[in-house]
Coordinates of C-alpha atoms and ligand atoms in Angstrom, one line a residue:
X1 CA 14.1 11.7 -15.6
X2 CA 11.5 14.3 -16.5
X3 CA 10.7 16.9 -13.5
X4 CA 7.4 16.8 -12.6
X5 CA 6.0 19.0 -10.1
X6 CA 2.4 19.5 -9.4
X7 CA 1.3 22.1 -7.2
X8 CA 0.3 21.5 -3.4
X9 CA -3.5 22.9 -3.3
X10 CA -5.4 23.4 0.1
X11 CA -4.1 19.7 1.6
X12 CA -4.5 20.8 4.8
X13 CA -8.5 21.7 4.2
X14 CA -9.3 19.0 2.1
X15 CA -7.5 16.7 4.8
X16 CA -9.3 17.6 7.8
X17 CA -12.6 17.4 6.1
X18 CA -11.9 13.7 4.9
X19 CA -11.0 12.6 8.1
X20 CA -13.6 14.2 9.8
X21 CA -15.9 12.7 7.8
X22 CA -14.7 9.3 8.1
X23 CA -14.8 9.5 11.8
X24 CA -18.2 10.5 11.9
X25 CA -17.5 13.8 12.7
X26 CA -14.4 13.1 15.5
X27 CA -11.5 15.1 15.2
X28 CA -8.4 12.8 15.3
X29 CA -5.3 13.8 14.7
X30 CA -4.2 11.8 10.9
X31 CA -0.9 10.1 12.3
X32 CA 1.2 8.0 9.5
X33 CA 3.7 5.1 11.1
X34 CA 7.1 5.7 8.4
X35 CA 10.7 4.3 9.2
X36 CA 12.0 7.2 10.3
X37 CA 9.2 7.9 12.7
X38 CA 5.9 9.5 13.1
X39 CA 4.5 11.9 10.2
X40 CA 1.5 13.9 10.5
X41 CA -0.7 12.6 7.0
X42 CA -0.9 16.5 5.8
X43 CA 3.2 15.5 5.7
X44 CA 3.2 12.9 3.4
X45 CA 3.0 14.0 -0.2
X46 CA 3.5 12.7 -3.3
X47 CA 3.2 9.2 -2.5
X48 CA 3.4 5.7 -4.0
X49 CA 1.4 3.4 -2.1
X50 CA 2.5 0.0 -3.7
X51 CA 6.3 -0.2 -4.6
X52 CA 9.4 -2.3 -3.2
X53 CA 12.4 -0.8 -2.4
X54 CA 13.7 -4.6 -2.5
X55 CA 12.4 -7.8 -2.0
X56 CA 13.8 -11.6 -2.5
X57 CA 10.4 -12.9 -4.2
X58 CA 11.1 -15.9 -5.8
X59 CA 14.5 -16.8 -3.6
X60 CA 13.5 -19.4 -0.6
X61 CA 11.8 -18.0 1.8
X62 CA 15.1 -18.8 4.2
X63 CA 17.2 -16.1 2.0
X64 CA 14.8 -13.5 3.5
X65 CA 17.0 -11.4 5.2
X66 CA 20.1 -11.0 3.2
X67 CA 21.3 -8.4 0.4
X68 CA 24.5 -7.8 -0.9
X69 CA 24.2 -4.1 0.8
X70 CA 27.0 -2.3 -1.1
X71 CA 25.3 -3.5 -4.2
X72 CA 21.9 -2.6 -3.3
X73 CA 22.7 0.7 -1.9
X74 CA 24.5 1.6 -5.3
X75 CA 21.4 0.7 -7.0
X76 CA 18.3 1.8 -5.2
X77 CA 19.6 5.0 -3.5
X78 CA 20.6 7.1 -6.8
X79 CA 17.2 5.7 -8.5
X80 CA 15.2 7.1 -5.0
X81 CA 17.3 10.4 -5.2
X82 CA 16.2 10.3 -9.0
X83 CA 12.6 10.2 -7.7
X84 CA 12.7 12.9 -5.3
X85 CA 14.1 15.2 -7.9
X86 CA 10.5 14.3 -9.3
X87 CA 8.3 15.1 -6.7
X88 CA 8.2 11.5 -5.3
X89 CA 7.7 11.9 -1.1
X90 CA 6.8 8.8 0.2
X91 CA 7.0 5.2 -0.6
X92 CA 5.0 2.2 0.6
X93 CA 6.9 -0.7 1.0
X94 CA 5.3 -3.7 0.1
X95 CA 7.9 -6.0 0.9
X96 CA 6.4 -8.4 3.7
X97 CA 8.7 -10.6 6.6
X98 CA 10.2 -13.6 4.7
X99 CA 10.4 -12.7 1.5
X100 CA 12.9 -9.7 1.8
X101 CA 12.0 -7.2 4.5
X102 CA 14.5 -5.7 6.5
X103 CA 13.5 -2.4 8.5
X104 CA 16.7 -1.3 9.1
X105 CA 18.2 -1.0 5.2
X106 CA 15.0 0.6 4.8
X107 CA 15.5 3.1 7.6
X108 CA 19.3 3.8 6.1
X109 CA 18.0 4.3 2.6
X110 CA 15.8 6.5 3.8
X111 CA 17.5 8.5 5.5
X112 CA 20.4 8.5 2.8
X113 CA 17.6 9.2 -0.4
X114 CA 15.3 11.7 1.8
X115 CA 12.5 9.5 0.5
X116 CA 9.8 8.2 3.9
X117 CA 9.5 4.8 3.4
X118 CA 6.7 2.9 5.0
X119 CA 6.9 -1.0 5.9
X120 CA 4.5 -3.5 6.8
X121 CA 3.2 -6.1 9.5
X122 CA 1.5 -9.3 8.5
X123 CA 2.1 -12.4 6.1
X124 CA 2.1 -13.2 2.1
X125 CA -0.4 -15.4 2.0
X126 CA -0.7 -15.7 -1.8
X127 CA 2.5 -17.6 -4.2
X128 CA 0.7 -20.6 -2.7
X129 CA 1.8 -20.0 1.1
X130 CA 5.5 -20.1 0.2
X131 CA 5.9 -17.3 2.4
X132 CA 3.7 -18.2 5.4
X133 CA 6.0 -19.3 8.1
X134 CA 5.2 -22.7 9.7
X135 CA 3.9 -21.7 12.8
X136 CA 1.1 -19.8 11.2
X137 CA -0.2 -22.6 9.6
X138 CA -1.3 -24.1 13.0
X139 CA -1.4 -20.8 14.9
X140 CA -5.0 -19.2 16.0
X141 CA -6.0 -15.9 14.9
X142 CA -5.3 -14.1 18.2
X143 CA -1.8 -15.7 18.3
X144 CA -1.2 -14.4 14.7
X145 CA -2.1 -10.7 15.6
X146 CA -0.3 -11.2 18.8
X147 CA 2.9 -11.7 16.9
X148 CA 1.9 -8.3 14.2
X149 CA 0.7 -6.4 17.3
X150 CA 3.8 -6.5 19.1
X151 CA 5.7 -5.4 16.0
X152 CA 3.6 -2.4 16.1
X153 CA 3.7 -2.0 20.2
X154 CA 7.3 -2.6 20.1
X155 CA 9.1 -2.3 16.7
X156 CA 9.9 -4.7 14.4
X157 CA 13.3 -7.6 14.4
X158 CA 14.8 -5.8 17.9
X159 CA 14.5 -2.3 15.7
X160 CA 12.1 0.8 17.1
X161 CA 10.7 0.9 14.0
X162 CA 6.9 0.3 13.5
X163 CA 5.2 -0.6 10.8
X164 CA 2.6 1.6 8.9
X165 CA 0.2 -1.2 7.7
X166 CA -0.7 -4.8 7.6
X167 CA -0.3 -6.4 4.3
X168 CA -1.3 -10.0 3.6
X169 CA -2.3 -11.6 0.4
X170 CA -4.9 -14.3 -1.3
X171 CA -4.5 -16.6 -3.8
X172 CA -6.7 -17.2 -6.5
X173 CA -9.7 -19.2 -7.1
X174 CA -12.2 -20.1 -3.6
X175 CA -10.1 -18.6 -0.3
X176 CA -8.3 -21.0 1.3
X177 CA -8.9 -21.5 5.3
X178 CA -5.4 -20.4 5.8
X179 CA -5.9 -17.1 3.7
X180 CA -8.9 -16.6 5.5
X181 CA -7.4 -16.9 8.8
X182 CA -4.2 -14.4 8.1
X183 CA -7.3 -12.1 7.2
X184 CA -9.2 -12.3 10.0
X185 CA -6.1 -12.1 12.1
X186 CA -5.5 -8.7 10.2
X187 CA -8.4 -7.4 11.1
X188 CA -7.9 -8.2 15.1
X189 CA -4.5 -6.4 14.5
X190 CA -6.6 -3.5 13.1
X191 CA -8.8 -3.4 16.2
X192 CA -5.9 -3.3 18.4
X193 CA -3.5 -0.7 16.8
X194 CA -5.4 0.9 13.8
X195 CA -3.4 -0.3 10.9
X196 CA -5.0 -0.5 7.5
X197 CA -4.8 -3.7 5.7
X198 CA -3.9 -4.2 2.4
X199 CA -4.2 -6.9 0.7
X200 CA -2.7 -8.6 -2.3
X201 CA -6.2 -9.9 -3.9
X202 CA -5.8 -9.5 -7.8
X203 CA -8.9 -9.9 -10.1
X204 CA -10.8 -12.3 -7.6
X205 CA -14.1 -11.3 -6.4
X206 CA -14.5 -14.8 -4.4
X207 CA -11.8 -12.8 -1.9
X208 CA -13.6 -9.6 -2.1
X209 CA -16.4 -10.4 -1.2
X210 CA -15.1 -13.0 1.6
X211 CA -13.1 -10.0 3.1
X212 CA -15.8 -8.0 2.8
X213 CA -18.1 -10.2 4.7
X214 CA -15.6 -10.5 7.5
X215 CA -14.9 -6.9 7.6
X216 CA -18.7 -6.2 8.3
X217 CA -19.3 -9.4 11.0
X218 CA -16.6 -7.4 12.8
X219 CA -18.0 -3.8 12.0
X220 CA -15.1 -2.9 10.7
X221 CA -15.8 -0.1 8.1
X222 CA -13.7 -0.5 4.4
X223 CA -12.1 2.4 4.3
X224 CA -9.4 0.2 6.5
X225 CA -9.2 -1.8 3.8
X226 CA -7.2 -1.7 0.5
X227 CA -8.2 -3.7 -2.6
X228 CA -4.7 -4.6 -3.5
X229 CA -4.0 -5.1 -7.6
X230 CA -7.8 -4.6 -8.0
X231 CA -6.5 -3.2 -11.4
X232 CA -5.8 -7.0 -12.5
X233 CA -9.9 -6.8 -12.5
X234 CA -11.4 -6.3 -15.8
X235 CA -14.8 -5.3 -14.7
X236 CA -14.8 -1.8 -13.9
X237 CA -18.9 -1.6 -12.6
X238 CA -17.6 -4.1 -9.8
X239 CA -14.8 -1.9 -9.1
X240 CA -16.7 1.5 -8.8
X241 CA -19.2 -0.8 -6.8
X242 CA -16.4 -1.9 -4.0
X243 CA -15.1 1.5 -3.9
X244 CA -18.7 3.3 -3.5
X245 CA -19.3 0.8 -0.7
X246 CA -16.0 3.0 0.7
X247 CA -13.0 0.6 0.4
X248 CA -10.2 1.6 -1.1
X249 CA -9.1 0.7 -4.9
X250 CA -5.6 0.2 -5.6
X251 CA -4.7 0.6 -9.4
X252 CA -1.5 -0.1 -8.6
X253 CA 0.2 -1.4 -12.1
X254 CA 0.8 1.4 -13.5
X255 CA 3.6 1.7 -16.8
X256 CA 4.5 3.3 -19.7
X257 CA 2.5 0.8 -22.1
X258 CA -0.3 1.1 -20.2
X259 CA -1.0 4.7 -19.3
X260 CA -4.4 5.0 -21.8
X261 CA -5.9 1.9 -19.7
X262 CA -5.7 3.7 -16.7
X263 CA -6.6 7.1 -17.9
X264 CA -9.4 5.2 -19.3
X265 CA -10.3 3.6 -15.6
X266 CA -9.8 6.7 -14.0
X267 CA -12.4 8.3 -16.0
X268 CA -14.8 6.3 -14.9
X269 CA -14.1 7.0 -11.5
X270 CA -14.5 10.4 -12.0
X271 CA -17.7 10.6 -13.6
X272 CA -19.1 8.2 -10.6
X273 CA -17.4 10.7 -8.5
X274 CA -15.2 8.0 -6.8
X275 CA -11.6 9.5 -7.1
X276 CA -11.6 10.0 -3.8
X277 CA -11.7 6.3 -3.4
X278 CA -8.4 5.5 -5.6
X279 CA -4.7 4.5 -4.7
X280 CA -2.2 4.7 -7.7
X281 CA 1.2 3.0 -8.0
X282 CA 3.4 0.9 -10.3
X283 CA 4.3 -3.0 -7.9
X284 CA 7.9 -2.0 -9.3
X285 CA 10.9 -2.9 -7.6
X286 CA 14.7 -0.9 -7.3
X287 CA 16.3 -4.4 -6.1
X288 CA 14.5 -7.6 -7.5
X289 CA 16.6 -10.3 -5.9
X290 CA 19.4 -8.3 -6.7
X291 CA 17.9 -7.8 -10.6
X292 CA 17.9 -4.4 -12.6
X293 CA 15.3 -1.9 -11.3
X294 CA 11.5 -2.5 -12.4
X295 CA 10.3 1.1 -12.7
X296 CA 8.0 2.9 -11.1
X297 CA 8.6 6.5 -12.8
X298 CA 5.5 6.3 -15.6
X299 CA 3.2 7.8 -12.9
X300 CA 5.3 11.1 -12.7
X301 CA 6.6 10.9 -16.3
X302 CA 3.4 9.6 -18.4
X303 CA 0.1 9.2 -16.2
X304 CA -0.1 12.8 -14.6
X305 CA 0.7 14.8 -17.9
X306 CA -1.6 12.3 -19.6
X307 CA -4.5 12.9 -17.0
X308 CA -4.3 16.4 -17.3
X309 CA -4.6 16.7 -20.9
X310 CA -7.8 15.0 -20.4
X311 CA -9.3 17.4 -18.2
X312 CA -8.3 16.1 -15.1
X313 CA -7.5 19.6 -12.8
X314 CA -4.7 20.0 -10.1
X315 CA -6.8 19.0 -7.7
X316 CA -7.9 16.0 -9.2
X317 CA -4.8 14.6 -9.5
X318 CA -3.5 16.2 -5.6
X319 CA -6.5 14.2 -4.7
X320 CA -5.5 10.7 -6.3
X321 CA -1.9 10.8 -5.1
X322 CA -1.4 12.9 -2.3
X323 CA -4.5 13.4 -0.1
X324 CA -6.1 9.5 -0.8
X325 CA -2.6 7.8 0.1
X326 CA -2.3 10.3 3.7
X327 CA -5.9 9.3 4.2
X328 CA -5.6 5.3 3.4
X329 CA -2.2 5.1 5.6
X330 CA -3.5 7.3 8.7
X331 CA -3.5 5.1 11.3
X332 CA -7.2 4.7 13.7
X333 CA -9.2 2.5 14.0
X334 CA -12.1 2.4 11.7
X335 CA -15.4 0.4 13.3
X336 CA -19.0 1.3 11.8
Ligands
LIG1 ZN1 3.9 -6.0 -5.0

């Protein structure tokens, strides 16, 4: 793999100054929840904000919690080693309870590949509800963020480790009640422990704008939460809109094929003077149900080198994936 370096400019400055001003002038220390522990968000680097170190999508949602460990460790830890060598710091695991998630392999591969991994609290809500356990379905909203709650209060599956976000999903087309009620959950579990939510929402505005609307009835501000795959959207004037509004954007399918797209998006985001607004990251996976690693390289390989031959600086690109992904995962509450 090509080495890819970019310098580390002024994170500390430009981190204390975001965070300030998203706390309306509060200082709070930036804390970000990995498996190996606490990390101050000025620690977190390089990072990709929307990979999976492995997942069973696809299996029954029963197979959850089983991998044929000497087989996945073969695979993912020299690709995360491969990774480091590039710069690569921190990985957000988007791998959510029942359809693969298992703390402490991510915890070992960690530890083993020197990459921080993040996991997650919450349920998949989109693949039409496959992977909503049957208790949600009839649960309340406070019972739901009871359950994610106590996996933040203490640690997740008997482990000490804590997630670092809540990640739920929507389906397309109108929200379902169910969708709508795993969101409104999330955003109790916010209250309580100051975990962003990210989630899975594709190119569907009749989701943004219904998680929007919930966000404000409970004054929650957006930058706590992530417009997951908002790259599937087509309409970049809505995008720009959402992210002016202050939520974050994930463009988070980056590859090699498509590298002039997002140059192309990012642009935009520049000139409006959004970057600061923008997650980047590839939805590839080093253990697909035990398949061959789908990449998520072309960010250090293709898209930075690209960027910067179209004028964007250093700092630009520090901005995108260094000081917007330790700003998006530091964990406080965010009310209006
Ligand atoms: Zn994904």
């Amino acid at each position: 793999m090509t080495k890819f370096k970019f310098p580390i400019i002024f994170p500390i400055v430009i981190l204390s100054f975001l965070v300030a001003l998203e706390c309306n002038g509060q200082s709070i220390q930036a804390k970000i929840e990995t498996v190996t522990g606490v990390v101050s968000s000025e620690n977190i680097g390089f990072t990709l904000v929307h990979e999976h170190i492995m997942s069973n999508f696809g299996a029954d949602p029963s197979d959850i919690d089983s991998y044929d460990e000497d087989k996945l460790f073969k695979q993912v830890l020299p690709y995360l080693k491969s990774l480091k060598e590039s710069g690569v710091e921190t990985i957000v695991d988007c791998t959510t309870a029942y359809f693969g998630r298992r703390v402490d392999l991510l915890k070992t591969i960690s530890e083993a590949s020197g990459v921080k991994i993040i996991t997650n609290t919450g349920f998949y809500g989109a693949a039409a509800d496959k992977y909503v356990p049957e208790f949600a379905r009839t649960a309340s909203t406070s019972e739901l963020a009871a359950v994610w709650i106590s996996e933040f209060e203490e640690g997740i599956s008997g482990t000490e480790i804590k997630p670092g976000f809540i990640k739920l999903a929507f389906d397309d087309g109108i929200p379902s009640e169910l969708d709508l009620k795993l969101f409104e959950a999330g955003i109790l579990t916010h209250l309580a422990t100051g975990l962003t939510i990210a989630v899975h929402t594709g190119d569907n505005p009749l989701a943004v704008k219904a998680q929007i609307a919930l966000l404000e009835k409970y004054n929650v501000n957006l930058s706590a939460w992530i417009w997951v795959h908002a790259s599937k959207s087509s309409d970049i004037g809505y995008l720009t809109e959402i992210a002016s509004k202050g939520a974050w954007i994930s463009l988070d399918g980056v590859n090699k094929d498509n590298i002039t797209s997002y140059v192309e998006m990012l642009k935009v985001f520049k000139s409006k003077k959004l970057l600061e607004r923008v997650l980047l990251s590839h939805d590839g996976n080093s253990y697909p149900r035990g398949g061959a690693v789908r990449p998520f390289e072309a960010i250090s390989i293709s898209l930075i080198p690209t960027l910067i031959k179209n004028g964007f600086s250093d700092s630009e690109i520090h901005q995108l994936v260094v000081v917007n992904p330790g700003n998006a995962f530091s964990v406080r509450v965010r009310k209006n």
